[in-house]
Tab-separated table of C-alpha atoms and ligand atoms in Angstrom:
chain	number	residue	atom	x	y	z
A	77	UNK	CA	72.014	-117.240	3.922
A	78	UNK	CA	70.814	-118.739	7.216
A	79	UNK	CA	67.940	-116.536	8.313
A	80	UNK	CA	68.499	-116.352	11.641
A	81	UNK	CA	72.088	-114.385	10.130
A	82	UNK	CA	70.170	-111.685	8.129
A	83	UNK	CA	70.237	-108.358	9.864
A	84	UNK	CA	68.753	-105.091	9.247
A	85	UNK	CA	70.929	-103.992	6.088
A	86	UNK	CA	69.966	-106.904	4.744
A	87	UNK	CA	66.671	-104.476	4.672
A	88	UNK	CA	67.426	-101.270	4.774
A	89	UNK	CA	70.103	-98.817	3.041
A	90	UNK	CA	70.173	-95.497	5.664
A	91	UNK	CA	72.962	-92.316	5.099
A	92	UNK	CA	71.567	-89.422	6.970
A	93	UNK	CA	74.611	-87.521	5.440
A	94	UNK	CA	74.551	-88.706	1.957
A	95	UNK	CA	70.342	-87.739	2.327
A	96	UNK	CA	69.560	-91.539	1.191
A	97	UNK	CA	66.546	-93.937	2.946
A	98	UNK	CA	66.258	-97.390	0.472
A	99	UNK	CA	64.057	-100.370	1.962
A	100	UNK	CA	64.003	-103.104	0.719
A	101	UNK	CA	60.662	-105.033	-1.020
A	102	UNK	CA	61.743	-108.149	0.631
A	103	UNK	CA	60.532	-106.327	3.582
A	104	UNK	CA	56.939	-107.138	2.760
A	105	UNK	CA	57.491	-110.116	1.001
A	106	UNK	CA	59.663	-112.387	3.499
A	107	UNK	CA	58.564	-114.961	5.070
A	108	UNK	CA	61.083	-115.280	7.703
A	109	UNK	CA	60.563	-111.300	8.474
A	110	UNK	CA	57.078	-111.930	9.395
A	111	UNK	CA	57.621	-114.720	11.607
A	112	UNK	CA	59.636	-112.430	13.540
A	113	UNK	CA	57.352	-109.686	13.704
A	114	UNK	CA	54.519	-111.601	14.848
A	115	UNK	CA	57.249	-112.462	17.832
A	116	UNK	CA	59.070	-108.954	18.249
A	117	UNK	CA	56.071	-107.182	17.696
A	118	UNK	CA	52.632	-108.756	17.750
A	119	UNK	CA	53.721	-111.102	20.916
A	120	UNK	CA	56.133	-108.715	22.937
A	121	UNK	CA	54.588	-105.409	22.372
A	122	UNK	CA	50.985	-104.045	23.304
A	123	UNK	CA	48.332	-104.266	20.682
A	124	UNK	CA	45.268	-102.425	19.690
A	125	UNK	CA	42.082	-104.568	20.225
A	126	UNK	CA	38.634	-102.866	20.203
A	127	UNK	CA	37.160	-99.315	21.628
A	128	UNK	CA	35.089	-99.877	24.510
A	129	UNK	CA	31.809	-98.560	23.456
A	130	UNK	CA	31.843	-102.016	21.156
A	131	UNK	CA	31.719	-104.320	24.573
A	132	UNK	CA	28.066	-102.049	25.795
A	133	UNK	CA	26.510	-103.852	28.276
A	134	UNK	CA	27.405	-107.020	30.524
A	135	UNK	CA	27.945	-110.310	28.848
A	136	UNK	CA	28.885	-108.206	25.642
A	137	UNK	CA	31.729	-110.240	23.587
A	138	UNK	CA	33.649	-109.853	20.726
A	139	UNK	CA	36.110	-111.557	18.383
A	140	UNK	CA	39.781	-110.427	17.275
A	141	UNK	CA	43.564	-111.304	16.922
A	142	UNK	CA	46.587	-111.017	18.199
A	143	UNK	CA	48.849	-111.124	15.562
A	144	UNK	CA	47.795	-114.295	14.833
A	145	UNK	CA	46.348	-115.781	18.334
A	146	UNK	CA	42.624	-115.417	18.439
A	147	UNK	CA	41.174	-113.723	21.387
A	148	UNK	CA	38.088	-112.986	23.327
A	149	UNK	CA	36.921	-109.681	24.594
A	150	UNK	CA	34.283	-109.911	26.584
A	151	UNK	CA	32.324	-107.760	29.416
A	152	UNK	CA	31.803	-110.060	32.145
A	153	UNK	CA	28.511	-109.691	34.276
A	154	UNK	CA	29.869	-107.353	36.791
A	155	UNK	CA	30.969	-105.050	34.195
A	156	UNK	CA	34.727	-105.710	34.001
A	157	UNK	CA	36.169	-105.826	30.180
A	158	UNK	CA	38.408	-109.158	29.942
A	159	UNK	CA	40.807	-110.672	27.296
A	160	UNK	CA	40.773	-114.711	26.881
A	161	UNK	CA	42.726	-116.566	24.760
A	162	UNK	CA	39.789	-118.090	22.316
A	163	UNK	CA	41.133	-121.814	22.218
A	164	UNK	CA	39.424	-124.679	24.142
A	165	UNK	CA	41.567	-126.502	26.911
A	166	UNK	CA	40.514	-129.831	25.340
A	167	UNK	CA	41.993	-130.320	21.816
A	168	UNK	CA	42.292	-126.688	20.752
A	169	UNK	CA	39.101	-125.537	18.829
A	170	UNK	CA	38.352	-122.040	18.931
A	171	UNK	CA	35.314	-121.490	21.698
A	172	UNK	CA	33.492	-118.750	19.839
A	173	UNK	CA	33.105	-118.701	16.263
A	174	UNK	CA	31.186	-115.565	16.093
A	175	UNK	CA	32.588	-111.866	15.476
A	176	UNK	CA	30.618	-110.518	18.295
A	177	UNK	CA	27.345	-111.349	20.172
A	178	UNK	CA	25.925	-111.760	24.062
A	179	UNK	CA	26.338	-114.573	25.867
A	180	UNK	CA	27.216	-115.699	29.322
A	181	UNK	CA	28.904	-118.703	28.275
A	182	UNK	CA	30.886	-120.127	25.390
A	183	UNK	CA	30.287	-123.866	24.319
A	184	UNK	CA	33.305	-125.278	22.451
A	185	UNK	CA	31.650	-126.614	18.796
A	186	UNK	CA	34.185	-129.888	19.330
A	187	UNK	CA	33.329	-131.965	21.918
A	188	UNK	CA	31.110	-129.611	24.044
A	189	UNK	CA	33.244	-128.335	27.016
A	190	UNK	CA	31.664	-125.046	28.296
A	191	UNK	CA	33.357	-121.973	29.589
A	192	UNK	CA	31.519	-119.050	31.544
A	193	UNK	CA	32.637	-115.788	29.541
A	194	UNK	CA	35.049	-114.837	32.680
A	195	UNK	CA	36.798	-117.987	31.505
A	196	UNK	CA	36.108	-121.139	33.902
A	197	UNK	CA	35.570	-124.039	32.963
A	198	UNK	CA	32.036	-124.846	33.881
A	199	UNK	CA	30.943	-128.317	32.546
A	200	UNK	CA	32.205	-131.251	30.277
A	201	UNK	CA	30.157	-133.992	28.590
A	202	UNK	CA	30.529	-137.248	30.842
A	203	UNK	CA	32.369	-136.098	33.684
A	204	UNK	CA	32.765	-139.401	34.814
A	205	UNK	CA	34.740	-140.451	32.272
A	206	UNK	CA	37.935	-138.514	33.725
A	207	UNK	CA	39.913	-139.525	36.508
A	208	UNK	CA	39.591	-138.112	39.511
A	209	UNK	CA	42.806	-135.860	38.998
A	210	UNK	CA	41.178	-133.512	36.443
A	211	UNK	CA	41.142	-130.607	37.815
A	212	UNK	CA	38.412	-128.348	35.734
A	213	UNK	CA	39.878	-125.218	38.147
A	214	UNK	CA	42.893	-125.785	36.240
A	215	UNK	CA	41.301	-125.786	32.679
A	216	UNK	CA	39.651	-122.381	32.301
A	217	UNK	CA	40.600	-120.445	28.950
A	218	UNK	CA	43.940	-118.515	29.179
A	219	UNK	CA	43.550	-114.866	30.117
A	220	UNK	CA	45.361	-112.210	28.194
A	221	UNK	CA	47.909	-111.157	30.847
A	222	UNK	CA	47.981	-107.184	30.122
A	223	UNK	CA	44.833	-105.122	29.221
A	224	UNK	CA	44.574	-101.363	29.290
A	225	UNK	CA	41.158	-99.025	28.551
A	226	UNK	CA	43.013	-95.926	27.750
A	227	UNK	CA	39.937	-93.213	27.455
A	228	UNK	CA	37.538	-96.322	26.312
A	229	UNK	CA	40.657	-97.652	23.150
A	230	UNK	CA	41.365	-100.813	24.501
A	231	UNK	CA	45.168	-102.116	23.845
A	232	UNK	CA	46.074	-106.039	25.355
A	233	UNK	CA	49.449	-107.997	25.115
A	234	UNK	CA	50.210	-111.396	25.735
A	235	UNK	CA	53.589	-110.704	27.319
A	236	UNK	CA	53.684	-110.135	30.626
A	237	UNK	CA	56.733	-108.452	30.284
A	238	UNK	CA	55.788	-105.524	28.409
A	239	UNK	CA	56.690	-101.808	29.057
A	240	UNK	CA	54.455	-99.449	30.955
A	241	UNK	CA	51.540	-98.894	28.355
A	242	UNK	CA	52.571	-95.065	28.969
A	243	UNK	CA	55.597	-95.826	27.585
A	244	UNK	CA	54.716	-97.439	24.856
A	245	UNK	CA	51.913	-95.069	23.737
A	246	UNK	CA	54.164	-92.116	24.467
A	247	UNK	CA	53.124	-88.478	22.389
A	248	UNK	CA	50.176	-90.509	20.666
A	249	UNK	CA	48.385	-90.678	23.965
A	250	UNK	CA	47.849	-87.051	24.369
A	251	UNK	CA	46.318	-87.365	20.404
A	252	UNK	CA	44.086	-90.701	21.706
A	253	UNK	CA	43.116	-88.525	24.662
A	254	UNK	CA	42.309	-85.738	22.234
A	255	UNK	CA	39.997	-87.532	20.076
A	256	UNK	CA	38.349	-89.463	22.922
A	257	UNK	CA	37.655	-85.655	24.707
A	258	UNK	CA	36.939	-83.649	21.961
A	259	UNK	CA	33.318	-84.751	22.028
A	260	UNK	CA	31.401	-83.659	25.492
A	261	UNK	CA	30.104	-87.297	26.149
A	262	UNK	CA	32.766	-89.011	24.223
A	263	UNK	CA	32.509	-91.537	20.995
A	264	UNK	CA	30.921	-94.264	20.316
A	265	UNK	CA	31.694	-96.861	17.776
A	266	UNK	CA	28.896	-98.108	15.539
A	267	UNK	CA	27.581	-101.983	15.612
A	268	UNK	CA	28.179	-102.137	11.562
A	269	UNK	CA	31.759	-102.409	10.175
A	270	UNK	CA	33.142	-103.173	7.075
A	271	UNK	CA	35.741	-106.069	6.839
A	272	UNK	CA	37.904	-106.704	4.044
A	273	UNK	CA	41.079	-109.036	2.551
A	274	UNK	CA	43.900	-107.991	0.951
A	275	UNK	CA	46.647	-109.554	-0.765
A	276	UNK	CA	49.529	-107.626	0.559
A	277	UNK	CA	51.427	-107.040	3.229
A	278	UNK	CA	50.317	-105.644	6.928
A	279	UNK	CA	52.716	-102.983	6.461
A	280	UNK	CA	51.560	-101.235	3.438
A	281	UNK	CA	48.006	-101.024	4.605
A	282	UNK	CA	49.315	-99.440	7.979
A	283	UNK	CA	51.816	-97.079	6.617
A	284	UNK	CA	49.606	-95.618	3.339
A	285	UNK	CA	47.535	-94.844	6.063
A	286	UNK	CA	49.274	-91.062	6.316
A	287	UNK	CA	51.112	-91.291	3.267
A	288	UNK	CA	49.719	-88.098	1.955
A	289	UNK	CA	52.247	-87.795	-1.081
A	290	UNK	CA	49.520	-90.261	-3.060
A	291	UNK	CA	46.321	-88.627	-2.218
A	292	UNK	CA	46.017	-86.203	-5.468
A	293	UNK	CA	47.175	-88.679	-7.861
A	294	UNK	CA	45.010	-92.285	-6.362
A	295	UNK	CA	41.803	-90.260	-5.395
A	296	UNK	CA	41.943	-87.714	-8.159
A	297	UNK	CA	38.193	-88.874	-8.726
A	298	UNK	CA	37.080	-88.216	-4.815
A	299	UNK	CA	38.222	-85.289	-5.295
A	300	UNK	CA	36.814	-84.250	-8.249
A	301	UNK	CA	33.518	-86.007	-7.036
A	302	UNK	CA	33.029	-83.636	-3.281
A	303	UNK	CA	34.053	-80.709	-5.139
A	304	UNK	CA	37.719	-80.015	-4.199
A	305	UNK	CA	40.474	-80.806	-6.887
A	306	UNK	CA	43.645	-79.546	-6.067
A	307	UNK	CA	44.835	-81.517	-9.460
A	308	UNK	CA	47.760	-83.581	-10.119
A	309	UNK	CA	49.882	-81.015	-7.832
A	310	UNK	CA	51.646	-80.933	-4.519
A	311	UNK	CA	51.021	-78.045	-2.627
A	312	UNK	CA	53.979	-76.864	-0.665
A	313	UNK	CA	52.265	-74.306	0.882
A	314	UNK	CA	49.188	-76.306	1.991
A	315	UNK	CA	50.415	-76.945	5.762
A	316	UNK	CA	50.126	-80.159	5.790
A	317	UNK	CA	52.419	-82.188	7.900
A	318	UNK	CA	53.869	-86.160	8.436
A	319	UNK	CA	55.026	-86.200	12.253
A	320	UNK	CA	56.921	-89.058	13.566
A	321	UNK	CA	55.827	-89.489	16.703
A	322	UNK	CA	58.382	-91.895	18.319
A	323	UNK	CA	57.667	-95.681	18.918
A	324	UNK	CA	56.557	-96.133	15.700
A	325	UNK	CA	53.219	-93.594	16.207
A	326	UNK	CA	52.890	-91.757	12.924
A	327	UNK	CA	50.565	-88.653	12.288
A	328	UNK	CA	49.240	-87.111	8.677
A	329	UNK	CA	48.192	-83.770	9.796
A	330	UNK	CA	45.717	-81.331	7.689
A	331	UNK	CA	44.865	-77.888	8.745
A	332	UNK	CA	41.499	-77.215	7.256
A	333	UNK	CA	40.106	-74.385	8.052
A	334	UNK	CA	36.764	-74.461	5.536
A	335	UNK	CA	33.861	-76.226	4.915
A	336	UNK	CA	34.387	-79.175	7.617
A	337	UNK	CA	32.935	-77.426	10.439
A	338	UNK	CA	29.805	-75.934	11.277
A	339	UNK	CA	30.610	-72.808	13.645
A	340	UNK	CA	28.124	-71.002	15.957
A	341	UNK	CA	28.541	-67.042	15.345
A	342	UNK	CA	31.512	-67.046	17.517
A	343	UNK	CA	33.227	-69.363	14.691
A	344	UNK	CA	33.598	-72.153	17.269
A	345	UNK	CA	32.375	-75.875	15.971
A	346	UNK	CA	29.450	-77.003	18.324
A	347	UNK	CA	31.708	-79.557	20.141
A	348	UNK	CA	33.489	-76.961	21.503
A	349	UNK	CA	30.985	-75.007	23.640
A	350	UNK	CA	31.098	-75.662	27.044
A	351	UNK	CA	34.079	-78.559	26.531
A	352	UNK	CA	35.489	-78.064	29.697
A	353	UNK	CA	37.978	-81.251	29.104
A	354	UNK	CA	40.110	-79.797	26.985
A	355	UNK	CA	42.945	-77.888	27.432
A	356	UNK	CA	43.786	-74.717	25.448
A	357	UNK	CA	46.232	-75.934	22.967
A	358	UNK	CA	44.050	-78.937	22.835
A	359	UNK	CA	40.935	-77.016	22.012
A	360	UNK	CA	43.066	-75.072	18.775
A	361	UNK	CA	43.926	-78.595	17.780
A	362	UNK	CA	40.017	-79.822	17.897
A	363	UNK	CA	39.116	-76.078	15.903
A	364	UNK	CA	41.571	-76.363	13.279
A	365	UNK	CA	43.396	-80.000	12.517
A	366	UNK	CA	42.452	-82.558	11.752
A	367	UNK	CA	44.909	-85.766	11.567
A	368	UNK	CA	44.983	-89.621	10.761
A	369	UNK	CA	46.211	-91.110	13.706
A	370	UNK	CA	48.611	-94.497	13.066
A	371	UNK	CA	49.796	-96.018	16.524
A	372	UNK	CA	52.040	-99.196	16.302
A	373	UNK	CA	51.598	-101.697	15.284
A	374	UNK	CA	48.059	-102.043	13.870
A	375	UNK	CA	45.425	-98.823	14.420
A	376	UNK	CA	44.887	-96.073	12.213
A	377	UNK	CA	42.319	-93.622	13.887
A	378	UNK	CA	41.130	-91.141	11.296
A	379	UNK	CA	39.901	-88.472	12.822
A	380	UNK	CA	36.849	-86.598	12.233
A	381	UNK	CA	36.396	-85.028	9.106
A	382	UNK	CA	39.382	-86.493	7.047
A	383	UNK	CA	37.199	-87.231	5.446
A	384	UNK	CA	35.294	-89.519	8.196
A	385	UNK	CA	35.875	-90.332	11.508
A	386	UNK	CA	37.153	-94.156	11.207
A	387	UNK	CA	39.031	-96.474	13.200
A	388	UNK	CA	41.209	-98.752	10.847
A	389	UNK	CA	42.576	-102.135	12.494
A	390	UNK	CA	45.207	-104.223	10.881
A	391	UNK	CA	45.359	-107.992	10.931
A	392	UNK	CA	48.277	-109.465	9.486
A	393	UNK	CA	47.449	-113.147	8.367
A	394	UNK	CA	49.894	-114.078	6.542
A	395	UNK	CA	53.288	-112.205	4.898
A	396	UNK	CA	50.967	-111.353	1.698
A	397	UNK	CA	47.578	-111.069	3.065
A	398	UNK	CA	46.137	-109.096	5.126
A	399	UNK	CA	42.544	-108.168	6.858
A	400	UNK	CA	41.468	-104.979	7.525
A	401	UNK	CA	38.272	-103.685	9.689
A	402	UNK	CA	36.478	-100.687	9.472
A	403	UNK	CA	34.635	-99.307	12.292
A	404	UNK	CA	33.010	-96.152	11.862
A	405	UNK	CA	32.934	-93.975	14.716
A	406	UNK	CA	30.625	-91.007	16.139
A	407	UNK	CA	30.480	-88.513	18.418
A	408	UNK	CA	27.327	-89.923	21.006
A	409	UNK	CA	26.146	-86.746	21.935
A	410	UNK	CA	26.073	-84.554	18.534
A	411	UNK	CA	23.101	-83.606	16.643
A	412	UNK	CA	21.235	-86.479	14.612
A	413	UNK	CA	22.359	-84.304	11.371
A	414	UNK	CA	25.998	-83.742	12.041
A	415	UNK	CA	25.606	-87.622	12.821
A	416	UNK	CA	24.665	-88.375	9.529
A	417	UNK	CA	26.909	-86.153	7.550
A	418	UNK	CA	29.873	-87.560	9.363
A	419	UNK	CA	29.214	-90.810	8.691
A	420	UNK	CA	28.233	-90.427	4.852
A	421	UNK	CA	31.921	-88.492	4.562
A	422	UNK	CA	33.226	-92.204	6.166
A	423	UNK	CA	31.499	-94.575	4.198
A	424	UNK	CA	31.607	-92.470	0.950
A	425	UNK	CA	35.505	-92.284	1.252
A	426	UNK	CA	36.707	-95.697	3.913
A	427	UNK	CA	33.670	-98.345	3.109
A	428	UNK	CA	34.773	-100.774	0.542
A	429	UNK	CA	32.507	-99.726	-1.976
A	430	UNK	CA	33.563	-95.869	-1.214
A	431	UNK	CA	35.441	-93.775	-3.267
A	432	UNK	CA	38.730	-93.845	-1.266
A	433	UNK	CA	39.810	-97.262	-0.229
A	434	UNK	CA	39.535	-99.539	-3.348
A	435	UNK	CA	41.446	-96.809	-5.405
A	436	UNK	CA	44.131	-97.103	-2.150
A	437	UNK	CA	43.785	-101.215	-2.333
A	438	UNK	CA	44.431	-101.274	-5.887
A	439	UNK	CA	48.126	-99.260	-6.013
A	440	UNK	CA	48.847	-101.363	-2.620
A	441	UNK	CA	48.452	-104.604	-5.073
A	442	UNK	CA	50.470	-103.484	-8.020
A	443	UNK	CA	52.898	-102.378	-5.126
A	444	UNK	CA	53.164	-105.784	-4.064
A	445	UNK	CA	53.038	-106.979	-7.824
A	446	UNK	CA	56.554	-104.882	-8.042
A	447	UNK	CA	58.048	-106.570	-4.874
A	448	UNK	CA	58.229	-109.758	-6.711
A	449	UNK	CA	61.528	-107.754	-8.228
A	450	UNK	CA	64.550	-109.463	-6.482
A	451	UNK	CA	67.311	-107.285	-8.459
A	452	UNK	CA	69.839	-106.565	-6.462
A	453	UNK	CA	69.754	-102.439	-6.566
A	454	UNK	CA	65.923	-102.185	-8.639
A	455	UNK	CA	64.372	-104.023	-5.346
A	456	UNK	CA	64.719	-100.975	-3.142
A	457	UNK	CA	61.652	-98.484	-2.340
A	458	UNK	CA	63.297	-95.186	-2.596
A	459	UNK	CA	62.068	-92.904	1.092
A	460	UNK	CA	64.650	-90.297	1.396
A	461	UNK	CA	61.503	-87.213	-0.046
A	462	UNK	CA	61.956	-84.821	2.181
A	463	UNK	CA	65.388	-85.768	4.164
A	464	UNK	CA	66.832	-82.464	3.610
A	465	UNK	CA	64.170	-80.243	5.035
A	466	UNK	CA	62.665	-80.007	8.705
A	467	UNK	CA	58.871	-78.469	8.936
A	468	UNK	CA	59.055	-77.576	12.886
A	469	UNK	CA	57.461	-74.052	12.370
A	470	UNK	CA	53.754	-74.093	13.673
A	471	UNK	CA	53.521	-73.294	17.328
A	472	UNK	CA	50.072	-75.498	17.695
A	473	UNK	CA	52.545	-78.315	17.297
A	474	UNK	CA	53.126	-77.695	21.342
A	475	UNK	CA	50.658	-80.347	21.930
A	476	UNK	CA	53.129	-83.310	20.753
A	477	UNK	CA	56.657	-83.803	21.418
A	478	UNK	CA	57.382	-85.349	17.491
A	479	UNK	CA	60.786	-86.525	16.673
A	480	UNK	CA	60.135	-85.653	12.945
A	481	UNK	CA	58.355	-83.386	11.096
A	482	UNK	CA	58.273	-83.318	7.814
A	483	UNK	CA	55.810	-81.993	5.074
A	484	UNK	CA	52.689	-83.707	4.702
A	485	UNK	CA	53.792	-85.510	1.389
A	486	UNK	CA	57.122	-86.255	2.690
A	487	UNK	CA	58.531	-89.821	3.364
A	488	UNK	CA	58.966	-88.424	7.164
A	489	UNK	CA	56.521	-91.624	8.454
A	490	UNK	CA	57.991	-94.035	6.352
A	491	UNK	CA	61.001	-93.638	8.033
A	492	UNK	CA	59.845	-92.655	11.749
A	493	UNK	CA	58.362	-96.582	11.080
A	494	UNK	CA	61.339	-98.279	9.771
A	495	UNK	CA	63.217	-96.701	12.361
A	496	UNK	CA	61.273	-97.845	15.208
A	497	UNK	CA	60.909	-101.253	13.800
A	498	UNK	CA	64.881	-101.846	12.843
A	499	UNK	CA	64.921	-101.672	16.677
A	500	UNK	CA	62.121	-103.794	17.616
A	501	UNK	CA	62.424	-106.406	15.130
A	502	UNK	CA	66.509	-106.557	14.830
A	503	UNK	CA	67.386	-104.322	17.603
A	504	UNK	CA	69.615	-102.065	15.635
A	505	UNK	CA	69.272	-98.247	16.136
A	506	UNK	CA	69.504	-96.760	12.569
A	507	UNK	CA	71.423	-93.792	12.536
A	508	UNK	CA	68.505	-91.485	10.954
B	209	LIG	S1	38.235	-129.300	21.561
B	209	LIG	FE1	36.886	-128.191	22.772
B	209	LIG	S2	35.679	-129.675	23.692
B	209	LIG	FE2	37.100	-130.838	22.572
B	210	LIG	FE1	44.574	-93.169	0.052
């Protein structure tokens, strides 16, 4: 088949009334797909790029994608976060090769052209060796054209024709905004990350991100490990909840109501006292949930205490690779022990040597091992758990506006995703 002829049920098998959801494997194995989704999405959408606290004082830089276009962040010296395309004028080399660093300037590693970090072109070797046409105004680095600090996460797109961020972040903003004011002083994310590659698909790492159905059977040993086994079962009446959020912003809610927080004699956690930020729907939600945050197209933000706070960021690099970052997170203002715990509970669980994240890595490869199946009805991912039943009971749920809500081990995200992205990607509205 031509490519540019395949459309969406080439992909995806949807009945609403006959309660079936099949996706295809080829969606994570097809090449042509993720050409297009670096274009749909990655280039004509907004993007996640770094939190603010990483860029802390002026001259502050740091290295990341866009899909696959490398950029700069940087914090010029008056203070002012900007996003430059990180590829020299002259023949194309990238102009930093470091992850992150200080500098006011960034010296191409080619041929030597140098760049002040708000992007002009300051010097090249042997000026006099151009004519007198060349025009160094004209030769600065490319600025990102759209940039947003939305309470210090920092999103960017290289379309100028996006929508409104607001628009695009929709319900998650109020759960950004939540996690950003929960803290009297904020967060602040730590120098040290993790970094790690993975052969399989961008998808999978973003969407296993709140698929909760998994959690007893791949980190059985956590579990057993902190203390808290449930066993091999799934508890219906654990509230758990998947929410689809709309735009493709997906939510794995836990209400835990035990060990997690330490509560002055009122029961409140410390963070709470005095928190005049927070609204009071917002301040149940800080008292009693806790929830993995996954906005579109490439942040997970786990929030405190399940079990760490981390902030997961998804580079796709090619259709069956893919690079993930770790950045561990903290409240700045909490004591130096609740400090500590917090981050333990992230690196114990997220890091890559933790306890968590290389038992999740491993089923993600033998995931991908099973794509290589091209039968025509075995290559199809079955999603339709929890089609038949709606979980819209709990009235802290006010907060959001979700479009689904299903129980925390249903396939509710899955499909809140594939929905979203049928309409980015092919711009078909699946009737779901
Ligand atoms: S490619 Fe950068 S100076 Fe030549
Ligand atoms: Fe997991």
């Amino acid at each position: 088949m031509n490519d540019s002829k395949k459309s969406i049920k080439d992909y995806i098998k949807a009945d609403k009334q006959e309660a079936f959801f099949k996706l295809s494997s080829e969606v994570y194995t097809d090449p042509y797909l993720f050409n297009l989704e670096m274009d749909k999405i990655f280039y004509k959408s907004w993007v996640y790029l770094c939190h603010e606290s990483q860029l802390k004082v002026p001259n502050d830089y740091l290295t990341t994608y866009i899909g696959e276009i490398p950029i700069i962040l940087v914090k010029t010296e008056g203070g002012k976060i900007l996003g430059l395309i990180n590829r020299c004028r002259h023949r194309g080399a990238l102009v930093c090769r470091q992850e992150k660093g200080n500098s006011k300037f960034f010296r191409c590693p080619y041929h030597g052209w140098t760049y002040s970090n708000d992007g002009r072109l300051l010097g090249v070797p042997d000026r006099d060796g151009y004519p007198e046409q060349f025009n160094m105004e004209k030769l600065g680095l490319l600025k990102i054209p759209q940039l947003v600090n939305y309470y210090g996460f920092i999103f960017g797109s290289l379309s100028s024709d996006v929508p409104e961020f607001e628009n695009y972040i929709g319900e998650a903003g109020k759960l950004l905004r939540l996690i950003a004011q929960k803290f009297p002083g904020g967060i602040e994310v730590l120098r040290g990350y993790h970094k790690y590659g993975v052969p399989i698909n961008w998808k999978l790492a973003f969407e296993n991100a709140v698929d909760h159905y998994h959690a007893p059977f791949v980190h059985e040993s956590y579990f057993e490990a902190v203390g808290h086994n449930p066993g091999r079962r799934i508890d219906l009446r654990s509230k758990d909840l998947s929410l689809y959020l709309g735009k493709g912003h997906l939510v794995d809610l836990m209400f835990r109501e035990y060990e997690i927080y330490e509560v002055d004699e009122k029961g409140s956690p410390w963070y709470l006292n005095n928190n005049g930020n927070l609204t009071e729907i917002e301040k149940k939600w800080a008292s009693k949930i806790t929830f993995h945050l996954a906005i579109f197209p490439n942040v997970i933000v786990f929030d405190v205490a399940s079990p760490g706070p981390t902030i997961r960021v998804i580079r796709p690099v090619k259709v069956n690779y893919t690079e993930v970052y770790s950045y561990y997170y903290l409240p700045k203002n909490a004591p130096k022990e609740y400090k500590e715990k917090e981050l333990r509970a992230s690196l114990r669980f997220y890091g890559p040597a933790g306890m968590g994240t290389p038992d999740d890595l491993e089923v993600l490869k033998l995931a991908t091992e099973g794509y290589k199946v091209k039968e025509k009805e075995g290559k199809y991912n079955d999603l339709s758990r929890g089609v038949h039943r709606d979980f819209r009971y709990h009235e802290i749920l006010e907060l959001v506006n979700a479009e689904m809500i299903g129980h925390g081990t249903d396939d509710t995200g899955y499909r809140g995703f594939y929905k979203w992205w049928a309409k980015i990607v092919f711009g078909e509205e699946l009737d779901f």
